[in-house]
PDB file of C-alpha atoms in Angstrom:
ATOM      1  CA  MET A 959      -6.533 294.986 149.217  1.00  0.00           C
ATOM      2  CA  GLN A 960      -3.344 294.943 152.262  1.00  0.00           C
ATOM      3  CA  LYS A 961      -0.631 298.313 151.256  1.00  0.00           C
ATOM      4  CA  ARG A 962       2.264 296.677 149.479  1.00  0.00           C
ATOM      5  CA  ASN A 963       5.281 297.383 152.021  1.00  0.00           C
ATOM      6  CA  LEU A 964       7.871 298.508 149.095  1.00  0.00           C
ATOM      7  CA  GLU A 965      10.631 300.577 151.681  1.00  0.00           C
ATOM      8  CA  GLY A 966      10.022 297.228 152.778  1.00  0.00           C
ATOM      9  CA  GLU A 967      10.668 294.568 149.990  1.00  0.00           C
ATOM     10  CA  VAL A 968      13.337 297.590 148.681  1.00  0.00           C
ATOM     11  CA  LEU A 969      15.164 297.212 151.671  1.00  0.00           C
ATOM     12  CA  GLU A 970      14.919 293.002 152.046  1.00  0.00           C
ATOM     13  CA  PHE A 971      18.374 293.368 149.597  1.00  0.00           C
ATOM     14  CA  PHE A 972      20.621 295.901 151.480  1.00  0.00           C
ATOM     15  CA  LEU A 973      19.392 293.468 154.450  1.00  0.00           C
ATOM     16  CA  ALA A 974      20.976 290.389 152.886  1.00  0.00           C
ATOM     17  CA  GLU A 975      24.076 292.593 151.863  1.00  0.00           C
ATOM     18  CA  ALA A 976      24.690 293.341 155.275  1.00  0.00           C
ATOM     19  CA  ASN A 977      24.715 289.613 156.435  1.00  0.00           C
ATOM     20  CA  GLU A 978      26.512 288.424 154.313  1.00  0.00           C
ATOM     21  CA  VAL A 979      29.784 289.961 155.512  1.00  0.00           C
ATOM     22  CA  LYS A 980      27.936 289.709 159.085  1.00  0.00           C
ATOM     23  CA  LYS A 981      27.532 293.880 159.921  1.00  0.00           C
ATOM     24  CA  ARG A 982      24.946 295.189 163.193  1.00  0.00           C
ATOM     25  CA  THR A 983      22.113 296.521 160.500  1.00  0.00           C
ATOM     26  CA  PHE A 984      19.490 299.633 162.516  1.00  0.00           C
ATOM     27  CA  THR A 985      15.875 300.804 160.559  1.00  0.00           C
ATOM     28  CA  LYS A 986      12.960 301.886 161.225  1.00  0.00           C
ATOM     29  CA  GLN A 987      12.380 304.827 163.282  1.00  0.00           C
ATOM     30  CA  GLY A 988      13.019 302.709 166.774  1.00  0.00           C
ATOM     31  CA  ALA A 989      15.497 304.015 169.649  1.00  0.00           C
ATOM     32  CA  ASN A 990      18.360 303.130 168.009  1.00  0.00           C
ATOM     33  CA  ASN A 991      17.982 304.639 164.747  1.00  0.00           C
ATOM     34  CA  ARG A 992      17.900 308.065 165.797  1.00  0.00           C
ATOM     35  CA  VAL A 993      19.650 311.680 166.146  1.00  0.00           C
ATOM     36  CA  LEU A 994      18.197 314.040 168.509  1.00  0.00           C
ATOM     37  CA  LEU A 995      17.902 317.501 167.639  1.00  0.00           C
ATOM     38  CA  SER A 996      16.122 318.937 170.635  1.00  0.00           C
ATOM     39  CA  ASP A 997      14.079 317.347 173.585  1.00  0.00           C
ATOM     40  CA  ASN A 998      11.357 316.293 170.865  1.00  0.00           C
ATOM     41  CA  SER A 999      13.146 316.421 167.365  1.00  0.00           C
ATOM     42  CA  TRP A1000      14.545 314.283 165.977  1.00  0.00           C
ATOM     43  CA  PHE A1001      15.880 312.313 162.495  1.00  0.00           C
ATOM     44  CA  GLN A1002      15.830 308.843 161.234  1.00  0.00           C
ATOM     45  CA  PHE A1003      19.310 307.967 160.340  1.00  0.00           C
ATOM     46  CA  GLY A1004      18.268 305.951 157.616  1.00  0.00           C
ATOM     47  CA  ASP A1005      16.037 303.700 156.837  1.00  0.00           C
ATOM     48  CA  LEU A1006      18.218 301.815 156.549  1.00  0.00           C
ATOM     49  CA  ARG A1007      22.640 301.874 158.752  1.00  0.00           C
ATOM     50  CA  VAL A1008      25.315 299.820 158.547  1.00  0.00           C
ATOM     51  CA  ASP A1009      28.334 301.151 160.757  1.00  0.00           C
ATOM     52  CA  THR A1010      31.640 300.539 160.747  1.00  0.00           C
ATOM     53  CA  SER A1011      34.620 301.942 162.727  1.00  0.00           C
ATOM     54  CA  SER A1012      35.231 305.577 160.118  1.00  0.00           C
ATOM     55  CA  SER A1013      31.557 305.577 158.224  1.00  0.00           C
ATOM     56  CA  HIS A1014      28.029 305.386 158.321  1.00  0.00           C
ATOM     57  CA  ILE A1015      26.345 303.556 155.458  1.00  0.00           C
ATOM     58  CA  ILE A1016      22.853 305.149 154.655  1.00  0.00           C
ATOM     59  CA  VAL A1017      19.765 303.429 152.609  1.00  0.00           C
ATOM     60  CA  GLU A1018      16.744 305.634 151.852  1.00  0.00           C
ATOM     61  CA  VAL A1019      14.214 304.824 149.678  1.00  0.00           C
ATOM     62  CA  GLU A1020      11.326 307.163 148.256  1.00  0.00           C
ATOM     63  CA  SER A1021       8.289 306.750 147.031  1.00  0.00           C
ATOM     64  CA  SER A1022       7.635 309.803 145.372  1.00  0.00           C
ATOM     65  CA  GLY A1023      11.043 312.592 144.703  1.00  0.00           C
ATOM     66  CA  GLY A1024      11.421 314.885 146.952  1.00  0.00           C
ATOM     67  CA  VAL A1025      15.048 316.015 149.006  1.00  0.00           C
ATOM     68  CA  THR A1026      14.018 316.144 152.923  1.00  0.00           C
ATOM     69  CA  ASN A1027      16.633 313.185 153.408  1.00  0.00           C
ATOM     70  CA  LEU A1028      19.486 314.310 152.182  1.00  0.00           C
ATOM     71  CA  VAL A1029      19.056 317.684 153.105  1.00  0.00           C
ATOM     72  CA  LYS A1030      18.734 316.225 156.567  1.00  0.00           C
ATOM     73  CA  TYR A1031      22.480 315.705 156.946  1.00  0.00           C
ATOM     74  CA  TRP A1032      23.723 318.417 155.141  1.00  0.00           C
ATOM     75  CA  LEU A1033      22.136 319.176 158.336  1.00  0.00           C
ATOM     76  CA  LEU A1034      23.346 316.562 160.739  1.00  0.00           C
ATOM     77  CA  LEU A1035      26.866 316.881 159.035  1.00  0.00           C
ATOM     78  CA  ASP A1036      27.131 320.697 159.419  1.00  0.00           C
ATOM     79  CA  GLN A1037      25.947 320.804 163.423  1.00  0.00           C
ATOM     80  CA  LYS A1038      28.624 318.284 163.551  1.00  0.00           C
ATOM     81  CA  LEU A1039      25.385 315.898 164.782  1.00  0.00           C
ATOM     82  CA  ILE A1040      27.264 313.371 162.256  1.00  0.00           C
ATOM     83  CA  THR A1041      31.148 313.212 162.849  1.00  0.00           C
ATOM     84  CA  LYS A1042      32.140 310.247 160.917  1.00  0.00           C
ATOM     85  CA  GLN A1043      31.682 310.314 157.133  1.00  0.00           C
ATOM     86  CA  LEU A1044      28.819 310.098 155.901  1.00  0.00           C
ATOM     87  CA  THR A1045      27.269 307.792 152.155  1.00  0.00           C
ATOM     88  CA  LEU A1046      24.251 307.759 151.029  1.00  0.00           C
ATOM     89  CA  ILE A1047      22.414 305.930 148.735  1.00  0.00           C
ATOM     90  CA  HIS A1048      20.014 307.903 147.779  1.00  0.00           C
ATOM     91  CA  LEU A1049      17.135 305.062 145.935  1.00  0.00           C
ATOM     92  CA  PHE A1050      13.588 306.490 144.046  1.00  0.00           C
ATOM     93  CA  GLN A1051      10.325 304.740 142.983  1.00  0.00           C
ATOM     94  CA  LYS A1052      10.438 305.790 139.148  1.00  0.00           C
ATOM     95  CA  LYS A1053       7.474 304.642 137.293  1.00  0.00           C
ATOM     96  CA  SER A1054       8.295 306.347 133.959  1.00  0.00           C
ATOM     97  CA  ARG A1055      11.682 307.521 132.081  1.00  0.00           C
ATOM     98  CA  ARG A1056      10.083 310.975 132.576  1.00  0.00           C
ATOM     99  CA  ASP A1057       9.270 310.189 136.628  1.00  0.00           C
ATOM    100  CA  TYR A1058       9.756 312.815 139.002  1.00  0.00           C
ATOM    101  CA  LEU A1059      12.337 314.198 137.129  1.00  0.00           C
ATOM    102  CA  SER A1060      12.441 318.486 138.436  1.00  0.00           C
ATOM    103  CA  HIS A1061      13.040 316.143 141.809  1.00  0.00           C
ATOM    104  CA  LEU A1062      16.001 314.596 140.495  1.00  0.00           C
ATOM    105  CA  ASN A1063      17.050 317.016 139.260  1.00  0.00           C
ATOM    106  CA  LEU A1064      16.774 319.433 142.512  1.00  0.00           C
ATOM    107  CA  TRP A1065      18.769 316.231 143.929  1.00  0.00           C
ATOM    108  CA  ASN A1066      21.557 315.896 142.162  1.00  0.00           C
ATOM    109  CA  PHE A1067      21.501 319.515 142.027  1.00  0.00           C
ATOM    110  CA  LEU A1068      22.079 320.149 145.874  1.00  0.00           C
ATOM    111  CA  SER A1069      24.416 316.629 146.689  1.00  0.00           C
ATOM    112  CA  GLN A1070      27.017 318.062 144.514  1.00  0.00           C
ATOM    113  CA  HIS A1071      26.582 321.599 147.030  1.00  0.00           C
ATOM    114  CA  MET A1072      26.830 319.236 149.830  1.00  0.00           C
ATOM    115  CA  GLU A1073      29.734 316.957 148.873  1.00  0.00           C
ATOM    116  CA  LYS A1074      30.996 320.675 148.372  1.00  0.00           C
ATOM    117  CA  LYS A1075      31.369 322.174 151.079  1.00  0.00           C
ATOM    118  CA  LEU A1076      31.055 319.364 153.477  1.00  0.00           C
ATOM    119  CA  THR A1077      34.189 317.974 151.364  1.00  0.00           C
ATOM    120  CA  GLY A1078      35.432 314.334 153.183  1.00  0.00           C
ATOM    121  CA  ARG A1079      32.504 313.998 154.969  1.00  0.00           C
ATOM    122  CA  PHE A1080      29.917 313.334 152.599  1.00  0.00           C
ATOM    123  CA  ASP A1081      29.062 311.146 149.326  1.00  0.00           C
ATOM    124  CA  SER A1082      26.312 310.061 148.183  1.00  0.00           C
ATOM    125  CA  ARG A1083      24.411 308.212 144.675  1.00  0.00           C
ATOM    126  CA  LEU A1084      21.518 308.740 143.776  1.00  0.00           C
ATOM    127  CA  PHE A1085      19.641 305.051 142.412  1.00  0.00           C
ATOM    128  CA  THR A1086      16.044 305.118 140.451  1.00  0.00           C
ATOM    129  CA  PHE A1087      14.039 301.807 140.810  1.00  0.00           C
ATOM    130  CA  ASP A1088      11.449 300.239 138.372  1.00  0.00           C
ATOM    131  CA  SER A1089       8.609 298.224 141.497  1.00  0.00           C
ATOM    132  CA  GLY A1090       7.806 295.842 138.554  1.00  0.00           C
ATOM    133  CA  SER A1091      11.252 294.588 138.881  1.00  0.00           C
ATOM    134  CA  LEU A1092      12.971 295.182 141.778  1.00  0.00           C
ATOM    135  CA  LYS A1093      15.584 292.972 142.548  1.00  0.00           C
ATOM    136  CA  SER A1094      16.915 293.541 138.988  1.00  0.00           C
ATOM    137  CA  SER A1095      16.732 297.650 138.982  1.00  0.00           C
ATOM    138  CA  LEU A1096      18.497 297.499 142.229  1.00  0.00           C
ATOM    139  CA  GLN A1097      21.740 295.931 140.816  1.00  0.00           C
ATOM    140  CA  PRO A1098      23.121 299.129 140.044  1.00  0.00           C
ATOM    141  CA  ALA A1099      22.183 299.978 144.213  1.00  0.00           C
ATOM    142  CA  ILE A1100      22.770 297.341 145.218  1.00  0.00           C
ATOM    143  CA  LEU A1101      26.280 296.985 144.135  1.00  0.00           C
ATOM    144  CA  TYR A1102      27.281 299.857 145.305  1.00  0.00           C
ATOM    145  CA  PHE A1103      26.581 298.815 148.524  1.00  0.00           C
ATOM    146  CA  ARG A1104      28.463 295.950 148.417  1.00  0.00           C
ATOM    147  CA  GLU A1105      31.468 298.076 147.386  1.00  0.00           C
ATOM    148  CA  CYS A1106      31.062 300.241 150.375  1.00  0.00           C
ATOM    149  CA  LEU A1107      30.462 297.260 152.456  1.00  0.00           C
ATOM    150  CA  ARG A1108      34.242 296.773 151.383  1.00  0.00           C
ATOM    151  CA  ASP A1109      35.772 298.906 151.339  1.00  0.00           C
ATOM    152  CA  ASN A1110      34.232 299.992 155.276  1.00  0.00           C
ATOM    153  CA  SER A1111      35.027 296.131 156.604  1.00  0.00           C
ATOM    154  CA  ALA A1112      36.500 296.999 159.861  1.00  0.00           C
ATOM    155  CA  ALA A1113      33.871 296.644 162.450  1.00  0.00           C
ATOM    156  CA  ALA A1114      32.222 299.916 164.454  1.00  0.00           C
TER     157      ALA A1114
END
């Protein structure tokens, strides 16, 4: 039985939105989608990234809880390894109403502190989705992504 590529399925909706407005996208872990930390250490620069003249719009997809893909942007912005404003759209799969609730609470706590510390440089939104009804459960995140693309319509 072949493993489902949930991340890829989710990102297809966001890629379609970016393509609709002719935005160049960066995905996967290639050299053009990394931020170098040291000689042999780097972070992936989003599961999906769209660059504009003034900002980076990032989509991260999680099949379980966690804060690594949130906190890495604090490090990158704080150390000025990223200099443009960053908008993070962080998507978490949920299989039940209380699934990963403690992780999501921790994410909200950290995100609020990051936004205060990085005033004007960082904005983040957390969305949850159901893998059984991807398109409908992703609609709020897709609409927000569309709004971010429209607000940052200048070319990179």
